[in-house]
Coordinates of C-alpha atoms in Angstrom, one line a residue:
Chain D
D1066 CA 18.6 21.0 24.1
Q1067 CA 15.3 19.2 24.4
V1068 CA 12.7 17.8 22.1
L1069 CA 9.1 18.7 23.1
R1070 CA 5.9 17.1 21.8
A1071 CA 3.1 19.7 21.7
T1072 CA -0.5 19.1 20.5
A1073 CA -2.6 22.0 19.4
G1074 CA -6.2 21.7 20.6
D1075 CA -7.7 24.1 18.1
G1076 CA -6.9 26.4 15.2
A1077 CA -5.6 29.2 17.4
Q1078 CA -3.2 27.0 19.1
L1079 CA -2.1 25.6 15.8
A1080 CA -1.4 29.1 14.5
L1081 CA 0.6 29.7 17.7
L1082 CA 2.8 26.7 17.1
R1083 CA 3.4 27.7 13.6
A1084 CA 4.4 31.2 14.7
L1085 CA 6.7 29.7 17.2
G1086 CA 8.6 28.1 14.4
E1087 CA 8.9 31.4 12.6
R1088 CA 10.6 33.2 15.4
E1089 CA 14.3 33.7 14.6
D1090 CA 15.2 34.4 18.2
L1091 CA 13.8 31.1 19.6
Q1092 CA 15.5 28.9 16.9
V1093 CA 12.8 26.2 17.3
D1094 CA 13.3 23.4 14.9
F1095 CA 10.3 21.2 13.9
W1096 CA 11.1 17.5 13.7
R1097 CA 7.4 17.0 13.1
G1098 CA 5.6 20.1 12.0
P1099 CA 2.2 21.2 13.3
T1100 CA -0.5 20.1 10.8
K1101 CA -4.0 19.8 12.3
P1102 CA -5.4 20.2 15.8
G1103 CA -5.1 17.0 17.7
H1104 CA -2.0 15.9 15.8
P1105 CA 1.3 16.1 17.7
A1106 CA 4.2 18.4 16.7
D1107 CA 7.7 17.7 17.7
L1108 CA 9.9 20.7 18.4
R1109 CA 13.6 20.8 19.1
V1110 CA 14.4 23.7 21.3
P1111 CA 17.9 25.0 22.1
F1112 CA 18.7 24.9 25.8
R1113 CA 18.9 28.7 26.3
N1114 CA 15.3 29.1 24.9
L1115 CA 13.7 26.3 26.7
R1116 CA 12.2 28.3 29.5
A1117 CA 10.8 30.9 27.1
V1118 CA 9.2 28.3 24.8
K1119 CA 7.7 26.3 27.7
S1120 CA 6.3 29.4 29.2
L1121 CA 4.7 30.4 25.9
L1122 CA 3.1 26.9 25.6
E1123 CA 1.9 26.9 29.2
A1124 CA 0.5 30.5 29.0
N1125 CA -1.6 29.4 26.0
D1126 CA -2.7 26.1 27.5
V1127 CA -0.9 24.1 24.8
P1128 CA -0.3 20.6 26.2
Y1129 CA 3.3 19.4 25.8
S1130 CA 5.6 16.7 27.0
V1131 CA 9.4 16.3 27.0
M1132 CA 10.2 13.6 24.4
I1133 CA 13.9 13.9 24.6
E1134 CA 15.4 15.2 27.8
D1135 CA 18.9 15.9 26.6
V1136 CA 19.7 15.9 23.0
Q1137 CA 23.4 16.4 23.7
E1138 CA 23.4 13.2 25.8
L1139 CA 22.0 11.4 22.8
L1140 CA 24.7 12.7 20.6
D1141 CA 27.4 11.8 23.0
E1142 CA 26.0 8.3 23.3
E1143 CA 26.1 8.2 19.5
K1144 CA 29.8 8.9 19.5
R1145 CA 30.5 6.3 22.2
T1146 CA 29.0 3.5 20.2
M1147 CA 31.5 3.1 17.4
R1148 CA 29.2 2.3 14.5
L1149 CA 25.6 3.4 14.6
S1150 CA 24.5 0.6 12.4
R1151 CA 25.6 -1.9 15.1
R1152 CA 23.4 0.0 17.5
L1153 CA 20.6 0.1 15.0
E1154 CA 20.8 -3.6 14.7
R1155 CA 20.6 -4.1 18.5
S1156 CA 17.6 -1.9 18.8
T1157 CA 15.8 -3.1 15.6
E1158 CA 16.8 -6.7 16.2
T1159 CA 13.7 -7.2 18.2
F1160 CA 11.4 -5.6 15.7
D1161 CA 9.6 -8.3 13.8
F1162 CA 9.7 -7.3 10.1
S1163 CA 7.7 -10.4 9.1
S1164 CA 4.4 -9.2 10.6
Y1165 CA 2.0 -6.3 10.2
H1166 CA 2.3 -3.6 12.8
T1167 CA 0.1 -0.9 14.3
I1168 CA 0.6 2.7 13.5
E1169 CA 2.2 3.2 17.0
E1170 CA 4.6 0.3 16.5
V1171 CA 5.8 1.7 13.2
G1172 CA 6.3 5.1 14.8
A1173 CA 8.1 3.6 17.7
C1174 CA 10.5 1.6 15.6
T1175 CA 11.3 4.6 13.6
L1176 CA 11.5 7.0 16.6
L1177 CA 14.6 5.0 17.5
H1178 CA 16.2 6.6 14.5
T1179 CA 15.2 10.2 15.2
H1180 CA 18.8 10.9 16.1
A1181 CA 19.4 11.0 12.4
Q1182 CA 17.9 14.4 12.7
V1183 CA 20.1 15.1 15.6
C1184 CA 23.2 14.4 13.7
R1185 CA 22.0 16.4 10.8
R1186 CA 21.0 19.4 12.6
S1187 CA 23.5 19.6 15.3
G1188 CA 26.1 21.1 13.1
R1189 CA 28.7 18.7 14.4
P1190 CA 30.9 17.0 11.8
R1191 CA 29.1 14.0 10.5
A1192 CA 30.7 10.7 11.2
R1193 CA 29.8 7.7 9.1
A1194 CA 27.9 6.5 12.1
C1195 CA 25.4 9.3 11.7
T1196 CA 23.7 7.9 8.7
H1197 CA 20.7 5.9 9.4
A1198 CA 17.0 5.3 8.9
C1199 CA 14.9 8.1 10.1
A1200 CA 11.5 7.1 9.0
L1201 CA 8.6 9.1 10.5
T1202 CA 5.0 9.2 9.7
A1203 CA 3.5 12.0 7.6
P1204 CA 3.8 14.9 7.2
L1205 CA 7.5 15.3 8.0
P1206 CA 9.6 13.4 5.6
P1207 CA 12.2 11.2 7.1
Q1208 CA 15.7 11.5 5.9
F1209 CA 18.8 9.5 5.2
S1210 CA 21.6 11.8 4.9
T1211 CA 25.4 11.8 5.1
G1212 CA 26.1 15.2 3.8
G1213 CA 25.4 18.8 3.1
A1214 CA 22.2 20.7 2.5
G1215 CA 20.4 20.7 -0.8
R1216 CA 22.0 17.6 -2.3
P1217 CA 20.1 15.8 -5.1
A1218 CA 17.5 13.7 -3.4
I1219 CA 15.3 10.6 -4.0
W1220 CA 11.8 10.6 -2.6
L1221 CA 10.1 7.2 -1.7
D1222 CA 6.6 6.8 -0.2
T1223 CA 4.5 3.9 0.9
G1224 CA 1.0 3.7 2.4
I1225 CA -0.7 6.5 0.5
H1226 CA -3.6 4.1 0.0
S1227 CA -4.1 2.9 3.5
R1228 CA -5.5 -0.6 2.8
E1229 CA -2.3 -1.6 0.8
W1230 CA -0.7 -2.9 4.0
I1231 CA 2.1 -4.7 2.2
T1232 CA 3.5 -1.3 1.2
Q1233 CA 3.9 0.1 4.7
A1234 CA 5.4 -3.2 5.8
T1235 CA 7.8 -3.2 2.9
G1236 CA 8.6 0.4 3.7
V1237 CA 9.7 -0.4 7.3
W1238 CA 11.9 -3.2 6.1
T1239 CA 13.4 -1.2 3.3
A1240 CA 14.1 1.8 5.5
N1241 CA 15.9 -0.5 7.9
K1242 CA 17.8 -2.1 4.9
I1243 CA 19.0 1.3 3.7
A1244 CA 20.3 2.1 7.1
K1245 CA 22.0 -1.3 7.5
E1246 CA 23.7 -1.4 4.1
Y1247 CA 25.3 2.0 4.3
G1248 CA 29.0 1.4 4.6
K1249 CA 28.5 -2.2 3.6
D1250 CA 26.9 -2.4 0.2
P1251 CA 28.8 -0.3 -2.4
A1252 CA 25.8 0.7 -4.3
V1253 CA 23.9 2.0 -1.2
T1254 CA 27.0 3.7 0.0
A1255 CA 27.6 5.4 -3.3
V1256 CA 24.0 6.6 -3.4
L1257 CA 24.0 8.0 0.1
D1258 CA 27.5 9.5 -0.3
N1259 CA 26.1 11.7 -3.0
M1260 CA 22.4 12.0 -2.5
D1261 CA 19.8 12.1 0.2
I1262 CA 16.9 9.7 0.5
F1263 CA 13.5 10.8 1.9
F1264 CA 11.2 8.0 2.8
E1265 CA 7.7 8.5 4.0
I1266 CA 6.2 5.2 5.3
V1267 CA 2.8 6.0 6.5
T1268 CA 1.8 8.6 4.0
N1269 CA -1.9 8.4 4.8
P1270 CA -1.9 8.0 8.6
D1271 CA -5.6 8.8 9.1
G1272 CA -6.5 6.1 6.6
F1273 CA -4.1 3.6 8.1
A1274 CA -5.5 4.1 11.6
Y1275 CA -9.0 3.6 10.2
T1276 CA -8.0 0.3 8.5
Q1277 CA -6.8 -0.9 11.9
S1278 CA -9.8 0.4 14.0
T1279 CA -12.8 0.1 11.7
N1280 CA -12.5 -0.8 8.0
R1281 CA -9.6 -2.9 6.8
L1282 CA -10.4 -2.0 3.2
W1283 CA -10.4 1.7 3.5
R1284 CA -8.4 3.4 0.7
K1285 CA -8.8 7.2 0.9
T1286 CA -8.0 9.9 3.4
R1287 CA -10.5 10.6 6.1
S1288 CA -11.4 14.2 5.1
I1289 CA -15.0 15.3 5.7
N1290 CA -16.6 16.2 2.4
A1291 CA -18.8 19.2 2.6
G1292 CA -22.4 18.4 1.8
S1293 CA -21.9 14.7 1.7
S1294 CA -22.2 11.9 4.2
C1295 CA -19.3 10.2 2.4
V1296 CA -15.8 10.6 3.8
G1297 CA -12.4 10.7 2.2
V1298 CA -10.5 11.8 -0.9
D1299 CA -8.4 9.5 -3.0
P1300 CA -4.9 10.9 -2.3
N1301 CA -3.6 9.4 -5.6
R1302 CA -6.1 11.4 -7.6
N1303 CA -5.6 14.7 -5.7
W1304 CA -2.4 15.8 -7.4
D1305 CA -2.4 18.7 -9.9
A1306 CA -1.7 16.7 -13.0
G1307 CA -4.7 16.3 -15.3
F1308 CA -6.6 17.0 -12.1
G1309 CA -10.3 16.1 -12.3
G1310 CA -10.0 14.4 -15.7
P1311 CA -11.2 10.9 -16.7
G1312 CA -9.7 8.3 -14.4
S1313 CA -10.9 10.1 -11.3
S1314 CA -14.4 10.7 -9.9
S1315 CA -16.2 13.9 -8.8
N1316 CA -18.4 11.8 -6.5
P1317 CA -17.3 12.0 -2.8
C1318 CA -18.6 8.5 -2.3
S1319 CA -16.3 7.1 -4.9
E1320 CA -13.0 5.4 -4.1
T1321 CA -11.3 7.5 -6.7
Y1322 CA -12.9 10.9 -5.6
H1323 CA -10.4 13.5 -6.6
G1324 CA -11.3 16.0 -3.9
P1325 CA -12.7 19.5 -4.1
Y1326 CA -9.5 20.9 -5.7
A1327 CA -6.0 19.8 -6.3
H1328 CA -3.8 19.4 -3.2
S1329 CA -6.9 19.8 -1.0
E1330 CA -5.5 16.9 1.1
S1331 CA -2.8 17.7 3.6
E1332 CA -1.3 14.3 2.9
V1333 CA -0.7 15.5 -0.6
S1334 CA 0.1 19.2 -0.1
S1335 CA 2.7 18.5 2.5
V1336 CA 4.6 16.4 0.1
V1337 CA 4.1 18.9 -2.7
D1338 CA 5.4 21.7 -0.5
F1339 CA 8.4 19.6 0.6
I1340 CA 9.4 18.6 -2.9
L1341 CA 9.0 22.1 -4.4
R1342 CA 10.8 23.8 -1.5
H1343 CA 13.6 21.2 -1.6
G1344 CA 14.1 22.0 -5.3
N1345 CA 16.5 19.2 -6.0
V1346 CA 14.5 16.0 -5.9
K1347 CA 15.6 13.8 -8.8
A1348 CA 13.4 10.8 -8.4
V1349 CA 9.9 10.0 -6.9
V1350 CA 8.9 6.4 -6.3
S1351 CA 5.4 5.9 -5.0
I1352 CA 4.6 2.4 -3.8
H1353 CA 1.2 0.8 -4.0
S1354 CA -0.4 -2.7 -4.2
Y1355 CA -1.6 -4.9 -5.7
S1356 CA -1.0 -6.1 -9.3
Q1357 CA 2.8 -6.6 -9.7
M1358 CA 3.5 -3.7 -12.0
L1359 CA 6.2 -1.1 -12.3
M1360 CA 5.0 2.1 -14.1
Y1361 CA 6.0 5.5 -15.2
P1362 CA 4.0 8.5 -16.4
Y1363 CA 1.5 9.2 -17.8
G1364 CA -1.7 8.0 -16.2
Y1365 CA -3.9 11.0 -17.2
K1366 CA -3.1 11.0 -20.9
T1367 CA -2.1 8.6 -23.7
E1368 CA 0.7 10.9 -25.0
P1369 CA 4.0 9.2 -24.2
A1370 CA 6.3 10.9 -21.8
P1371 CA 9.3 12.6 -23.5
D1372 CA 11.6 10.3 -21.5
H1373 CA 9.6 7.3 -22.3
D1374 CA 12.4 5.2 -23.8
E1375 CA 14.8 5.7 -20.9
L1376 CA 12.1 5.2 -18.3
D1377 CA 11.0 2.0 -20.1
A1378 CA 14.4 0.6 -20.3
L1379 CA 15.1 1.2 -16.6
A1380 CA 11.8 -0.4 -15.7
A1381 CA 12.6 -3.4 -17.8
K1382 CA 15.9 -3.9 -15.9
A1383 CA 14.3 -3.3 -12.5
V1384 CA 11.6 -5.8 -13.2
Q1385 CA 14.1 -8.4 -14.3
D1386 CA 16.2 -8.0 -11.2
L1387 CA 13.1 -8.3 -9.1
A1388 CA 12.0 -11.5 -10.8
A1389 CA 15.5 -13.0 -10.2
V1390 CA 14.9 -13.1 -6.4
H1391 CA 11.8 -15.2 -6.1
G1392 CA 10.5 -15.6 -9.7
T1393 CA 7.7 -12.9 -9.2
R1394 CA 6.6 -11.6 -12.5
Y1395 CA 5.9 -7.9 -13.0
T1396 CA 4.5 -6.1 -16.0
Y1397 CA 5.7 -2.6 -16.8
G1398 CA 5.0 0.4 -18.9
S1399 CA 3.2 3.7 -18.6
I1400 CA 0.3 3.9 -16.1
I1401 CA -2.3 4.4 -18.8
D1402 CA -1.1 1.5 -20.9
T1403 CA -0.4 -0.9 -18.0
I1404 CA -3.2 -0.4 -15.5
Y1405 CA -5.8 2.1 -16.4
Q1406 CA -6.4 5.8 -17.0
A1407 CA -5.9 7.7 -13.8
A1408 CA -5.9 11.5 -13.4
G1409 CA -4.2 13.5 -10.7
T1410 CA -1.6 10.9 -9.6
T1411 CA 1.6 11.4 -7.6
V1412 CA 4.0 10.4 -10.4
D1413 CA 2.4 12.4 -13.1
W1414 CA 2.6 15.5 -10.9
A1415 CA 6.2 14.8 -10.1
Y1416 CA 7.1 14.3 -13.7
D1417 CA 5.4 17.4 -14.9
H1418 CA 7.4 19.3 -12.2
G1419 CA 10.7 18.3 -13.5
V1420 CA 11.3 15.0 -11.6
K1421 CA 12.4 12.8 -14.5
Y1422 CA 12.6 9.5 -12.7
S1423 CA 9.0 9.1 -11.5
Y1424 CA 7.9 5.6 -10.9
T1425 CA 5.0 3.8 -9.2
F1426 CA 5.1 0.2 -8.0
E1427 CA 2.2 -2.1 -7.5
L1428 CA 3.5 -4.8 -5.2
R1429 CA 2.2 -8.4 -4.7
D1430 CA 0.0 -10.1 -5.4
T1431 CA -2.2 -10.4 -8.5
G1432 CA -5.5 -10.9 -6.8
R1433 CA -5.5 -14.2 -4.9
Y1434 CA -5.2 -12.3 -1.6
G1435 CA -5.1 -8.8 -3.0
F1436 CA -5.0 -6.3 -0.1
L1437 CA -5.2 -9.0 2.5
L1438 CA -1.8 -10.4 1.7
P1439 CA -0.6 -12.8 4.3
A1440 CA 2.3 -11.6 6.5
S1441 CA 4.5 -14.4 5.3
H1442 CA 4.7 -12.4 2.0
I1443 CA 6.2 -9.3 3.7
V1444 CA 9.9 -10.2 3.8
P1445 CA 9.9 -12.0 0.4
T1446 CA 8.1 -8.9 -1.2
A1447 CA 10.5 -6.5 0.4
T1448 CA 13.5 -8.6 -0.5
E1449 CA 12.6 -8.9 -4.1
T1450 CA 11.6 -5.2 -4.5
W1451 CA 14.9 -4.1 -3.0
P1452 CA 17.1 -4.7 -6.1
A1453 CA 14.5 -3.0 -8.3
L1454 CA 14.6 0.1 -6.0
L1455 CA 18.4 0.0 -6.0
D1456 CA 18.4 -0.1 -9.8
I1457 CA 16.4 3.0 -9.9
M1458 CA 18.5 4.8 -7.3
E1459 CA 21.8 3.8 -8.9
H1460 CA 20.5 5.0 -12.3
V1461 CA 19.5 8.3 -10.8
L1462 CA 23.0 8.6 -9.3
R1463 CA 24.7 7.9 -12.6
H1464 CA 22.5 10.1 -14.7
P1465 CA 22.5 13.5 -13.0
Y1466 CA 20.4 16.2 -14.7
Chain W
D1144 CA -14.4 -7.3 -33.5
I1145 CA -17.6 -8.8 -34.8
D1146 CA -20.0 -6.4 -36.4
N1147 CA -23.3 -5.9 -34.6
V1148 CA -22.5 -8.7 -32.2
G1149 CA -19.6 -7.8 -30.0
H1150 CA -16.0 -8.4 -29.2
K1151 CA -14.5 -11.9 -29.2
Y1152 CA -11.3 -12.8 -27.4
H1153 CA -9.3 -15.9 -28.0
L1154 CA -7.3 -16.9 -24.9
K1155 CA -4.6 -19.4 -24.2
L1156 CA -4.0 -19.9 -20.6
V1157 CA -2.4 -22.2 -18.1
L1158 CA -4.3 -23.5 -15.1
E1159 CA -2.3 -24.2 -11.9
D1160 CA -3.4 -25.9 -8.8
I1161 CA -2.4 -23.5 -6.1
T1162 CA -3.0 -25.9 -3.3
E1163 CA -0.4 -28.3 -4.5
Q1164 CA 3.3 -27.8 -4.0
D1165 CA 4.3 -29.8 -7.1
C1166 CA 3.2 -27.1 -9.6
Y1167 CA 0.6 -29.1 -11.4
T1168 CA -0.4 -27.2 -14.5
I1169 CA -3.0 -27.7 -17.3
N1170 CA -3.2 -25.9 -20.6
C1171 CA -6.5 -24.4 -21.6
T1172 CA -7.9 -22.4 -24.5
A1173 CA -11.0 -20.3 -24.3
E1174 CA -13.2 -18.0 -26.3
I1175 CA -15.0 -15.1 -24.7
L1176 CA -17.6 -13.1 -26.4
Y1177 CA -18.6 -9.7 -24.9
H1178 CA -22.0 -8.7 -26.3
L1179 CA -22.5 -5.3 -27.8
G1180 CA -24.8 -2.9 -26.0
N1181 CA -26.8 -5.1 -23.7
T1182 CA -24.6 -5.0 -20.6
N1183 CA -27.1 -7.3 -18.7
A1184 CA -26.0 -10.3 -20.7
A1185 CA -23.1 -12.2 -19.3
P1186 CA -20.3 -12.8 -21.8
D1187 CA -20.4 -16.1 -23.6
V1188 CA -17.6 -18.4 -22.5
H1189 CA -16.4 -21.6 -24.3
F1190 CA -13.3 -23.4 -23.1
E1191 CA -11.3 -26.6 -23.7
I1192 CA -9.0 -28.2 -21.2
E1193 CA -6.0 -30.3 -22.3
G1194 CA -6.0 -33.3 -20.0
E1195 CA -7.8 -33.9 -16.8
L1196 CA -8.2 -31.9 -13.6
K1197 CA -6.9 -33.6 -10.5
S1198 CA -9.2 -35.6 -8.4
T1199 CA -10.1 -34.1 -5.1
D1200 CA -12.5 -36.8 -4.0
E1201 CA -10.7 -37.4 -0.7
Q1202 CA -10.6 -33.8 0.5
D1203 CA -14.1 -33.2 -0.9
N1204 CA -15.6 -36.1 1.1
M1205 CA -13.7 -35.1 4.3
F1206 CA -15.1 -31.5 4.1
Y1207 CA -18.6 -32.8 3.2
N1208 CA -18.7 -35.2 6.1
R1209 CA -17.3 -32.7 8.5
M1210 CA -19.9 -30.1 7.6
K1211 CA -22.8 -32.5 7.5
S1212 CA -22.0 -33.8 11.0
L1213 CA -21.7 -30.4 12.7
K1214 CA -24.0 -30.2 15.7
T1215 CA -24.6 -26.5 15.2
E1216 CA -24.4 -24.8 11.8
L1217 CA -21.1 -23.1 11.0
V1218 CA -20.8 -19.4 11.2
A1219 CA -17.5 -17.6 10.4
E1220 CA -16.4 -14.0 9.6
N1221 CA -13.5 -12.2 7.9
I1222 CA -11.8 -14.8 5.8
P1223 CA -9.0 -14.0 5.4
D1224 CA -8.5 -11.8 8.4
S1225 CA -6.8 -8.4 8.4
R1226 CA -3.4 -10.0 8.2
G1227 CA -4.3 -12.4 5.4
H1228 CA -4.6 -15.4 7.6
V1229 CA -7.0 -18.2 7.0
P1230 CA -7.3 -20.9 9.6
A1231 CA -7.0 -24.4 8.1
E1232 CA -10.5 -25.5 8.9
L1233 CA -11.9 -22.5 7.0
Q1234 CA -9.8 -22.9 3.9
P1235 CA -12.4 -25.1 2.1
L1236 CA -15.0 -22.4 2.8
R1237 CA -12.9 -19.8 1.2
R1238 CA -12.3 -22.0 -1.9
L1239 CA -16.0 -22.6 -2.2
A1240 CA -16.5 -18.8 -2.0
R1241 CA -14.0 -18.3 -4.8
A1242 CA -15.7 -20.8 -7.0
A1243 CA -19.2 -19.3 -6.3
A1244 CA -17.8 -15.7 -6.7
G1245 CA -16.4 -16.8 -10.0
Y1246 CA -19.9 -17.4 -11.2
V1247 CA -21.1 -14.1 -9.9
V1248 CA -18.1 -12.3 -11.5
W1249 CA -18.8 -14.0 -14.8
Q1250 CA -22.4 -12.9 -14.8
H1251 CA -21.4 -9.2 -14.2
S1252 CA -18.2 -8.8 -16.2
T1253 CA -17.8 -6.5 -19.1
E1254 CA -14.7 -5.4 -21.0
D1255 CA -14.3 -2.6 -18.5
T1256 CA -14.4 -4.5 -15.3
R1257 CA -11.9 -6.6 -13.3
Y1258 CA -13.2 -8.3 -10.2
E1259 CA -11.3 -10.1 -7.5
L1260 CA -12.7 -11.7 -4.4
A1261 CA -11.3 -9.5 -1.6
Q1262 CA -12.8 -11.2 1.5
V1263 CA -15.5 -13.4 2.8
Q1264 CA -17.1 -11.0 5.2
R1265 CA -19.5 -13.6 6.7
V1266 CA -20.5 -17.2 6.0
R1267 CA -23.4 -19.0 7.6
Q1268 CA -24.2 -22.7 7.0
V1269 CA -27.9 -23.4 6.4
K1270 CA -29.3 -26.7 7.4
R1271 CA -30.8 -28.8 4.6
S1272 CA -32.9 -31.9 4.6
D1273 CA -31.4 -33.1 1.3
D1274 CA -27.8 -34.1 0.4
Y1275 CA -26.5 -30.7 -0.4
L1276 CA -24.5 -28.4 1.8
E1277 CA -25.9 -24.8 1.8
F1278 CA -24.0 -21.7 2.7
D1279 CA -25.2 -18.1 2.8
Y1280 CA -22.2 -15.9 2.0
L1281 CA -21.6 -12.2 2.2
V1282 CA -18.5 -11.5 0.2
L1283 CA -16.6 -8.4 -0.7
L1284 CA -15.6 -8.0 -4.3
H1285 CA -12.9 -5.6 -5.3
E1286 CA -13.6 -4.0 -8.7
F1287 CA -10.2 -3.0 -9.9
V1288 CA -11.0 -0.2 -12.4
S1289 CA -13.2 1.8 -10.1
Q1290 CA -11.3 0.5 -7.0
E1291 CA -14.7 -0.1 -5.3
I1292 CA -15.4 -2.7 -2.7
I1293 CA -18.8 -4.2 -3.4
P1294 CA -20.6 -6.4 -0.9
W1295 CA -22.4 -9.3 -2.5
Q1296 CA -24.7 -11.9 -1.1
M1297 CA -24.6 -15.4 -2.5
T1298 CA -26.6 -18.5 -1.6
V1299 CA -24.3 -21.5 -2.5
L1300 CA -25.2 -25.1 -2.7
W1301 CA -22.4 -27.8 -3.0
H1302 CA -22.2 -31.5 -3.2
P1303 CA -19.1 -33.6 -3.9
E1304 CA -20.7 -35.2 -6.9
H1305 CA -22.9 -32.4 -8.1
G1306 CA -20.5 -29.5 -7.7
V1307 CA -21.2 -25.8 -7.0
K1308 CA -24.5 -24.0 -7.6
V1309 CA -25.2 -20.4 -6.9
T1310 CA -29.0 -20.3 -6.4
Q1311 CA -29.2 -16.7 -5.4
N1312 CA -27.0 -13.7 -5.6
S1313 CA -27.5 -10.0 -5.1
R1314 CA -25.4 -6.9 -4.9
Q1315 CA -25.7 -5.3 -1.4
P1316 CA -25.6 -1.6 -0.5
R1317 CA -22.3 -0.2 0.9
H1318 CA -22.1 -0.1 4.6
G1319 CA -23.6 3.0 6.2
E1320 CA -20.5 4.3 7.8
H1321 CA -18.1 5.6 5.2

């Protein structure tokens, strides 16, 4: 079996790739699905169908390369190294968590872990060693899994607002932490023994690339807006929860432009589709910066969420455990009470679609550096946020619904 | 709530010198009055400090002399840089920007705004024949509620004994490319 990377050049080629995935006979499995022309898709192809798939791609002039020559070899290699976490450490040992990385570096670090998918999809009995960080960039959600299909799941995302660099950096550290602690930390082990974690680190890749190439303070997606010279939609105003209401803007030039319609942005719709299709996501934690806050729904209305008391109590505990690490003070409460009215947000949508434990973090700091937080803050921020995340995950585990 | 006048806030706050390791703090009380209607008027501010602010004469004079004796006028960009880094020799320029931006923010604040200084996009020293140091700043302010990044030009005068003066300031149009 091989993993091919194919890039559709136009809409027709994109449709072709999608159709490829639908064909039962070929059994092509997307590790990274086809989204837009120019964006790579990763396909795992069973050995017996390799020739057919490659011919199809070649006949239609779809460029591709072989990303993984021999999936089986990778699997065998896995078995040979006793504990995957040890291997992870060797390969992630040279990754500098205390500095900001380019989009390619984040992808490369996490590509090391793509064999998580191998373990999951190979159908082979899963050894403990098969659990590890598989953090990929949008739109395919990365997965930490030790078990069967359809288990209750936790969704985490960072980097939906591209200029909030501390979030992607915290995401990389946290993904690595989750992988490292499985089998060591009882809480992480308990969570992963019963639930799956999906962690999307660069949730707004176009925006992130733009912050690195052109404008460090870019927030939105990079969608072209029809009839306007202004680019981009605020991905945290584009969700179908109070969409278009006060707390978002109808002006494409605005930083809080909600977009032409709910879920117009692929960065949003891909997550919506994933969560709805999964059907068993029990928590959504969306991570932003800055302001040092932990918040729960609602942002679009003042009416308290039905689960307000429970969400508030959990937030209080998480914030306390966070402060215990480095003394960092967070405020907490509903979005509308704590920060401002905001319509069409991730967590409001999640909550209104049955995900009770919907939280959003605003990480360090409170304005002194704001978005331009020095790299020296990365590890301390990730380290202090970790117990808060764990509190939420443990609570979700112990309160099934 | 003060009828026909505006909204008055009584604040108790603690000032902390962030440049010092020893956590030097000072208690402060303040009264802020936001005027009704006329949003061109800056809020009235009255404050009292308990005790004295630390003397910074030595650092002030060092910075002053260094700037005055430069052969060519200083020019710098992107403070902090993308990674939040500020070179040591540019630290005082950033602090000066914060102080000056504080004045600008005060002049333009309402109950519905929250401004932070996001970055000094560019600073240019301007030669002067008198004692003052002059800097032409282009800063980026982050307005929290709207999430907008607002470029703002400030002409800033400073002297160790006379303090900070913002002689000119103007909001700039957003950069062409979006």
